[in-house]
mmCIF file of C-alpha atoms in Angstrom:
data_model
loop_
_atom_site.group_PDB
_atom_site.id
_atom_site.type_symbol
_atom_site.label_atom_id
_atom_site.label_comp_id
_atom_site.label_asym_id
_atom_site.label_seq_id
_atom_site.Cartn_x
_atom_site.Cartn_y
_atom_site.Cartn_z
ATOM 1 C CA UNK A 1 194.634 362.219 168.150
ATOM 2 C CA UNK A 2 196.971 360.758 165.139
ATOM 3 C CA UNK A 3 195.003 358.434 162.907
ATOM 4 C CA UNK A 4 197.506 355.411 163.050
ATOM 5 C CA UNK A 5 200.059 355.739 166.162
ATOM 6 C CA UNK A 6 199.743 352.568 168.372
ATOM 7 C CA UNK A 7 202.061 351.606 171.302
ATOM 8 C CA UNK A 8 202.663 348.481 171.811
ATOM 9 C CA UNK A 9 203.352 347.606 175.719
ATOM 10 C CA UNK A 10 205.192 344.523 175.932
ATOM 11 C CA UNK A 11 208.427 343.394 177.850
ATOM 12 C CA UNK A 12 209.296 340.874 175.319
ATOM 13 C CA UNK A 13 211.351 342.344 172.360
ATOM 14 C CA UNK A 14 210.958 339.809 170.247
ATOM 15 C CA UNK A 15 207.368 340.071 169.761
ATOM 16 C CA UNK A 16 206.915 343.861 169.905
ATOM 17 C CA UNK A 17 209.420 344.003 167.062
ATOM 18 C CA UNK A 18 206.987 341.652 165.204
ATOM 19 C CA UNK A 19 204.016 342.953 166.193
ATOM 20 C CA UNK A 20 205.791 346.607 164.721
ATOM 21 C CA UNK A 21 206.926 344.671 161.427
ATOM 22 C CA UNK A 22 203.181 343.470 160.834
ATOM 23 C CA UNK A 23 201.828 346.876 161.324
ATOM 24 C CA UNK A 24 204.094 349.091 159.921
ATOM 25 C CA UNK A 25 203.808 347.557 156.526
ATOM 26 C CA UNK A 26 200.002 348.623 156.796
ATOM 27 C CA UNK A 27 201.609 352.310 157.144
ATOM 28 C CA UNK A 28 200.902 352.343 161.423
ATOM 29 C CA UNK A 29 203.317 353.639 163.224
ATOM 30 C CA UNK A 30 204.492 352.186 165.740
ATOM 31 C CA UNK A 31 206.208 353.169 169.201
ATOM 32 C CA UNK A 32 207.131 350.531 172.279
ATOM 33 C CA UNK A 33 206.770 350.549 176.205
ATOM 34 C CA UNK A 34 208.182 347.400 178.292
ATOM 35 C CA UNK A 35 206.923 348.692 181.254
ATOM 36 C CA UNK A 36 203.847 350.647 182.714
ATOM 37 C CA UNK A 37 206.023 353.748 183.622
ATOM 38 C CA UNK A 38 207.671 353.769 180.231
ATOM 39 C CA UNK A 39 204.270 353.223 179.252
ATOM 40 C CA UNK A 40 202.978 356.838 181.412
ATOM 41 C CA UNK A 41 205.922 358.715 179.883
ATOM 42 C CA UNK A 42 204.826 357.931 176.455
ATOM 43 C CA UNK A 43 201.499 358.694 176.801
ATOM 44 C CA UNK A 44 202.451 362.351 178.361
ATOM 45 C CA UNK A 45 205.176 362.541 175.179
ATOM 46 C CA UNK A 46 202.226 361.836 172.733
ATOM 47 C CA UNK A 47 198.827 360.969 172.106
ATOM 48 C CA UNK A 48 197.821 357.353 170.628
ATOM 49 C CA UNK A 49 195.381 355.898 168.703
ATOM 50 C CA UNK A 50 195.465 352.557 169.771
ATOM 51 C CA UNK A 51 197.094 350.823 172.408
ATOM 52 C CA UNK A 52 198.495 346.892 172.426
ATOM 53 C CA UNK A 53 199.235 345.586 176.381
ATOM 54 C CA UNK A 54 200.615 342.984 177.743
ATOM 55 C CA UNK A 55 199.221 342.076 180.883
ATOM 56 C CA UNK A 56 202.276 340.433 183.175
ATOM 57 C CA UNK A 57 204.701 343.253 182.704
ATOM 58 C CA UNK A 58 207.989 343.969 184.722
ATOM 59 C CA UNK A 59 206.347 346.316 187.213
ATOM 60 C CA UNK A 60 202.871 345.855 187.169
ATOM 61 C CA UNK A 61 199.679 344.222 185.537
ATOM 62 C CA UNK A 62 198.600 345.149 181.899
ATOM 63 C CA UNK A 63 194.990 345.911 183.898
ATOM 64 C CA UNK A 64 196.623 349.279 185.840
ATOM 65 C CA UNK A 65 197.304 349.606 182.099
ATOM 66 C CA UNK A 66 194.093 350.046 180.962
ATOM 67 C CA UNK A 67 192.452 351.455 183.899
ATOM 68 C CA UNK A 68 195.189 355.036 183.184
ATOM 69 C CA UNK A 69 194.570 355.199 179.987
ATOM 70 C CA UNK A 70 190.813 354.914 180.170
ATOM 71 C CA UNK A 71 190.798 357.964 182.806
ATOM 72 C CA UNK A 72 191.961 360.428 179.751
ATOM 73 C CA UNK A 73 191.243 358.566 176.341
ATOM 74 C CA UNK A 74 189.202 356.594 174.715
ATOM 75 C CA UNK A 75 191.987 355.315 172.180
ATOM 76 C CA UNK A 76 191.415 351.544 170.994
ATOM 77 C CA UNK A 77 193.056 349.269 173.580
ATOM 78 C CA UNK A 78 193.585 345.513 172.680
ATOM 79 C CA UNK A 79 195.289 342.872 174.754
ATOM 80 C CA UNK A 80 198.092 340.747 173.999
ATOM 81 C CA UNK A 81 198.453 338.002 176.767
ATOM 82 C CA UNK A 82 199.621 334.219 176.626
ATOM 83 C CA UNK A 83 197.255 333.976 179.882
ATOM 84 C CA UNK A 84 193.694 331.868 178.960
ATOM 85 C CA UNK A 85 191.967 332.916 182.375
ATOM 86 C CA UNK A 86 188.528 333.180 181.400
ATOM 87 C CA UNK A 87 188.561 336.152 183.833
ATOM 88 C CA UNK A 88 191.081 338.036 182.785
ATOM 89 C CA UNK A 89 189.527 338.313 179.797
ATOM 90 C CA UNK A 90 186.696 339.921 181.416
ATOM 91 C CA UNK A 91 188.261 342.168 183.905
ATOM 92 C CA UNK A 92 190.359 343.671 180.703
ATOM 93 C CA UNK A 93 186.788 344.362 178.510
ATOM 94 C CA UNK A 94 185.418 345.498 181.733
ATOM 95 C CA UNK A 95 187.961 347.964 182.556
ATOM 96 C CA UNK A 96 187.943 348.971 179.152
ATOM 97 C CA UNK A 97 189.654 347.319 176.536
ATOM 98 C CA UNK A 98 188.467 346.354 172.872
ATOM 99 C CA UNK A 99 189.898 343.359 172.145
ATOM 100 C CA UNK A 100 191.392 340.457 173.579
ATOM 101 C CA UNK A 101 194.256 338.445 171.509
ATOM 102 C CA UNK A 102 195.711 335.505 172.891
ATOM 103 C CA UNK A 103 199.594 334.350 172.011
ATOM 104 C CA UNK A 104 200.389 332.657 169.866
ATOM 105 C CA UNK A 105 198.456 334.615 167.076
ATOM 106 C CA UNK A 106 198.159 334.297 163.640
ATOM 107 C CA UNK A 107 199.984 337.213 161.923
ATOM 108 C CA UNK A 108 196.856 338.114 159.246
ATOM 109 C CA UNK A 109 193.897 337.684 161.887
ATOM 110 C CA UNK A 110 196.007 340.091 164.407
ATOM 111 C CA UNK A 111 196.247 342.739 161.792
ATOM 112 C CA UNK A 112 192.663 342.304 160.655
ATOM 113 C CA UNK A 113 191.511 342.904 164.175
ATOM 114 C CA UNK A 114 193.804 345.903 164.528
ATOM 115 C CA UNK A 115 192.428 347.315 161.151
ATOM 116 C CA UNK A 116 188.697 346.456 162.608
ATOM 117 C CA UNK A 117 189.453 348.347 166.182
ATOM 118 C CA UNK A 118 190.411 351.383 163.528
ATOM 119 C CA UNK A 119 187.532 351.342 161.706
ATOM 120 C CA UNK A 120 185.532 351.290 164.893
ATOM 121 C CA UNK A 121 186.970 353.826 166.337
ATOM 122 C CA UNK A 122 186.565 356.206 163.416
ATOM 123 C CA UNK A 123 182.982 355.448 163.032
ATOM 124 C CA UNK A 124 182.770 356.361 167.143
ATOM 125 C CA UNK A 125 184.526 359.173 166.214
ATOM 126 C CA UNK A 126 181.704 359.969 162.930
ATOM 127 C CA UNK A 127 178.748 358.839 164.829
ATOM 128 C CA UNK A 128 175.339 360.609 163.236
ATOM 129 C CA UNK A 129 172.933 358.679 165.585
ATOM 130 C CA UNK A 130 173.599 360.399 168.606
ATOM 131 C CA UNK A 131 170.766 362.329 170.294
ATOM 132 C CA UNK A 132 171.195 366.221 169.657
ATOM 133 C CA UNK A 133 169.624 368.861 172.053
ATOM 134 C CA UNK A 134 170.524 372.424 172.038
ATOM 135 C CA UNK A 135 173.860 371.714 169.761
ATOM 136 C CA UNK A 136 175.522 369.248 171.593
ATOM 137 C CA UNK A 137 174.233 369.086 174.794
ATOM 138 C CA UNK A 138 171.172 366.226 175.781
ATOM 139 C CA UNK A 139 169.571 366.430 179.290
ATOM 140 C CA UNK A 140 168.025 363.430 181.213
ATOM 141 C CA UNK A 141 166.966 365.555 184.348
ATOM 142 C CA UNK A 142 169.220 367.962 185.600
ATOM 143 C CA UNK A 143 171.888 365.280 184.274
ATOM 144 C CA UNK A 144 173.703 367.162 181.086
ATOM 145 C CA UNK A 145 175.378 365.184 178.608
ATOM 146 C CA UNK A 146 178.246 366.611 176.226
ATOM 147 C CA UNK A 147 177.857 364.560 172.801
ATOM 148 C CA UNK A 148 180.912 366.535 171.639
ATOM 149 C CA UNK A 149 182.897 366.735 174.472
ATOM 150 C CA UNK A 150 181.975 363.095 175.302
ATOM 151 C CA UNK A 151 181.518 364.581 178.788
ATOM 152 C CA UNK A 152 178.829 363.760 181.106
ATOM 153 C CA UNK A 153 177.847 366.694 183.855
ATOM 154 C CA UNK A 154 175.813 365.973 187.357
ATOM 155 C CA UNK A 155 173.264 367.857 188.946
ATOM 156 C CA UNK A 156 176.056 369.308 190.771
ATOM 157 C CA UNK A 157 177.853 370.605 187.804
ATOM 158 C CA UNK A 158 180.686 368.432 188.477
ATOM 159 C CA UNK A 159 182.123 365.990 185.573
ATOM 160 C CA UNK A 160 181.459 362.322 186.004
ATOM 161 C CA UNK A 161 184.108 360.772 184.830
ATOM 162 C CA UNK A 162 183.420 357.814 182.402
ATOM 163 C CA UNK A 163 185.231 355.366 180.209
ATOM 164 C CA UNK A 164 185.052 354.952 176.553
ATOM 165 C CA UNK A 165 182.452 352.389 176.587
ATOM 166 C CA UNK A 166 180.671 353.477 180.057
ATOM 167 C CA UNK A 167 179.468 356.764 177.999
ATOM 168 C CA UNK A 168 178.830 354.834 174.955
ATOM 169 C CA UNK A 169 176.510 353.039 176.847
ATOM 170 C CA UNK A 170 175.058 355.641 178.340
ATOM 171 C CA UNK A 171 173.944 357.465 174.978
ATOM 172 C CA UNK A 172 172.491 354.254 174.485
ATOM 173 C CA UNK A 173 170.445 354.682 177.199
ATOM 174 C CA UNK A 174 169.768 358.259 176.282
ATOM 175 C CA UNK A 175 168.731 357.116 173.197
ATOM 176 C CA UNK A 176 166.506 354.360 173.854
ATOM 177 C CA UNK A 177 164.416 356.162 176.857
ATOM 178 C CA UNK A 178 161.532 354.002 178.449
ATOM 179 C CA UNK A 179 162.497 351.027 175.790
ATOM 180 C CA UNK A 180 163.717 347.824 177.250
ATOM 181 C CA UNK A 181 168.081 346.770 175.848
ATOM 182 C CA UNK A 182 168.742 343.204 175.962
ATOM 183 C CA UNK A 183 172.366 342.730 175.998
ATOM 184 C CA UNK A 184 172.722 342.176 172.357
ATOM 185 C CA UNK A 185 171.209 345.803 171.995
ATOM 186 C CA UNK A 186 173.642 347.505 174.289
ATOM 187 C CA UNK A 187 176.963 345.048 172.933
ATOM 188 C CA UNK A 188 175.693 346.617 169.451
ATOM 189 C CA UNK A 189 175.133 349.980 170.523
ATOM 190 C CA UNK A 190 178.208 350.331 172.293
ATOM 191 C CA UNK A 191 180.911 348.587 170.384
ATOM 192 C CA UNK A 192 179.333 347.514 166.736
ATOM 193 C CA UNK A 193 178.464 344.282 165.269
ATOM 194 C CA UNK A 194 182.191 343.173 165.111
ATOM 195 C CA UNK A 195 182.415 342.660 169.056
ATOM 196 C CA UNK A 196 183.358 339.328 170.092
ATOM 197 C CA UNK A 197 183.223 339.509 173.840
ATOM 198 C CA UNK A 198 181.288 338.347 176.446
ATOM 199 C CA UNK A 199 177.360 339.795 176.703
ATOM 200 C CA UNK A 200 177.944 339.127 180.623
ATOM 201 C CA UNK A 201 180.362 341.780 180.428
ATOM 202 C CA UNK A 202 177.471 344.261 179.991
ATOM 203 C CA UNK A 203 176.431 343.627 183.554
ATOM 204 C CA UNK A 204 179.454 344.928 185.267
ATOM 205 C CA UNK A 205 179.382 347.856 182.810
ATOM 206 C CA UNK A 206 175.895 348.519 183.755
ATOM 207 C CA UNK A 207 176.993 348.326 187.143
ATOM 208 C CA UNK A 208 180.310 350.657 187.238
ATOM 209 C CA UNK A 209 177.829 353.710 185.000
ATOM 210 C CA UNK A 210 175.002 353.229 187.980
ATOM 211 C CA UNK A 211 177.961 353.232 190.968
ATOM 212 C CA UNK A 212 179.382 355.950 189.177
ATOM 213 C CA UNK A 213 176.219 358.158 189.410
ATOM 214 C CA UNK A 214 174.937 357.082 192.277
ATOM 215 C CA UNK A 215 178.214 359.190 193.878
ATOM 216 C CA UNK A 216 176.209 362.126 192.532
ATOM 217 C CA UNK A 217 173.217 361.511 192.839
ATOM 218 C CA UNK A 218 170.463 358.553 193.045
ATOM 219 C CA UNK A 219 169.653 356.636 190.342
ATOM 220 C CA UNK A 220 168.156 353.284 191.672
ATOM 221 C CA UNK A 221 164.836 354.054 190.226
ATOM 222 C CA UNK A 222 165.797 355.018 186.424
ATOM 223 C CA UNK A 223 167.533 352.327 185.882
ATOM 224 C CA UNK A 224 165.540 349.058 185.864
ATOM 225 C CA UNK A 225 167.087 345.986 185.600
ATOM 226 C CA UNK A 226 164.792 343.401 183.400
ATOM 227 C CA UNK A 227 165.207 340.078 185.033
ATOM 228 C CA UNK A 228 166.505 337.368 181.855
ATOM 229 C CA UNK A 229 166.472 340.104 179.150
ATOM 230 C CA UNK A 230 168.350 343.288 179.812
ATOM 231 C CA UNK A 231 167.912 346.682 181.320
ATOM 232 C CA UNK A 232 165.755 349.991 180.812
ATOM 233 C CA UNK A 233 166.278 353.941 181.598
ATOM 234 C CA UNK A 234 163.052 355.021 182.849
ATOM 235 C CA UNK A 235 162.135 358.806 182.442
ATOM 236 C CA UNK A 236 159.400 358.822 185.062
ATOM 237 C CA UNK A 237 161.076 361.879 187.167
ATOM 238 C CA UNK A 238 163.612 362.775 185.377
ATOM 239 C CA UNK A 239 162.100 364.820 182.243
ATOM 240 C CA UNK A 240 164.559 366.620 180.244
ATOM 241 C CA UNK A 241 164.807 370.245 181.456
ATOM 242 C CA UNK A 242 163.847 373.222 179.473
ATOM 243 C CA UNK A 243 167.204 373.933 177.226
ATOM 244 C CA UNK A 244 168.813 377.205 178.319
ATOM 245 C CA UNK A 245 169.354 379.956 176.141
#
């Protein structure tokens, strides 16, 4: 992945050119997209570090957006919208995205926030705290988690396919076995103590990891939700496996 290419999806010229003029003096560079196919042939043409959306675009909604680019990467992804839905604010951190930056913006707290997202996503990228097992690999069950690969494997062998934050959340779980998360603990663990979003949020992510197994296997009865305080990954029948040789 390059360290400082962002593309900036947005259907209005005039403020993608100075979005580009704001960034590229920080030494980013910076490519556009007005539209969510133009948007899918860049990202086959090249891979980004960060990606700036618009949400109304000319042939779809900056949410499809998200949801693509979350199937394949776990580049930064912040919002640019002139919409103040409450909601669309939290489908767009639910579905994936970092940040949420509403127009008009001021010019130096829009870079600092793109300069933040960075230095999140290199210390995601550094991260010592992550439970280690035979290398990379970590086993809950017969579950098998990739730390490297940022893969996470069923019973079945087959991949589950996660988002960014969904497997950041579940090495939080991994690492916090039979130990009650409040909210807080899983908003820090997942996305650092810059996060400004909603702690609500964590709910639905919660949610989509459990649905997501659950396709693979049940998992009703490791996680436990703690009514008014948060949630916990019990390990009562699912011991970690002997590691393989």
């Amino acid at each position: 992945m390059s360290s400082n290419r962002i593309l900036v999806v947005e259907d209005d010229c005039s403020l993608s050119q100075e979005v580009a003029e704001m960034l590229q003096v920080q030494g980013f560079e910076v490519q556009f997209a007005k539209t969510v196919t133009q948007c899918e042939q860049k990202i086959r043409a090249a891979n980004f570090s960060l990606y700036i959306i618009d949400l109304l675009l000319p042939d779809g909604h900056g949410h499809e957006v998200i949801r693509k680019i979350r199937k394949t990467s776990c580049a930064g992804v912040i919002v640019l919208s002139g919409r103040l839905d409450e909601m669309d604010k939290v489908v767009a951190l639910e579905l994936g995205a970092d940040d949420y930056v509403v127009k008009p913006f001021a010019r130096a707290e829009f870079v600092a926030r793109v300069k933040s997202l960075f230095r999140r996503i290199n210390d995601l990228q550094g991260q010592e705290n992550l439970p280690k097992s035979e290398g990379s690999k970590h086993w809950f069950g017969d579950w098998t988690t990739d730390l490297a690969a940022r893969k996470l494997f069923a019973p079945s062998g087959e991949e589950v396919h996660l988002t960014k934050l969904e497997f950041n959340l579940w090495v939080a779980f991994l690492n916090a076995t039979d130990r009650v998360l409040t909210r807080e603990d899983l908003i820090y663990a997942i996305k650092g103590r810059e996060w400004s979003g909603y702690d609500r949020s964590i709910d639905g992510l919660v949610s989509r990891l459990r649905i997501k197994m659950s396709k693979h296997q049940t998992v009703d009865n490791c996680f436990e939700t703690i009514r008014g305080v948060g949630y916990l990954l019990r390990s009562d029948g699912h011991e970690r496996r002997p590691q393989e040789m």
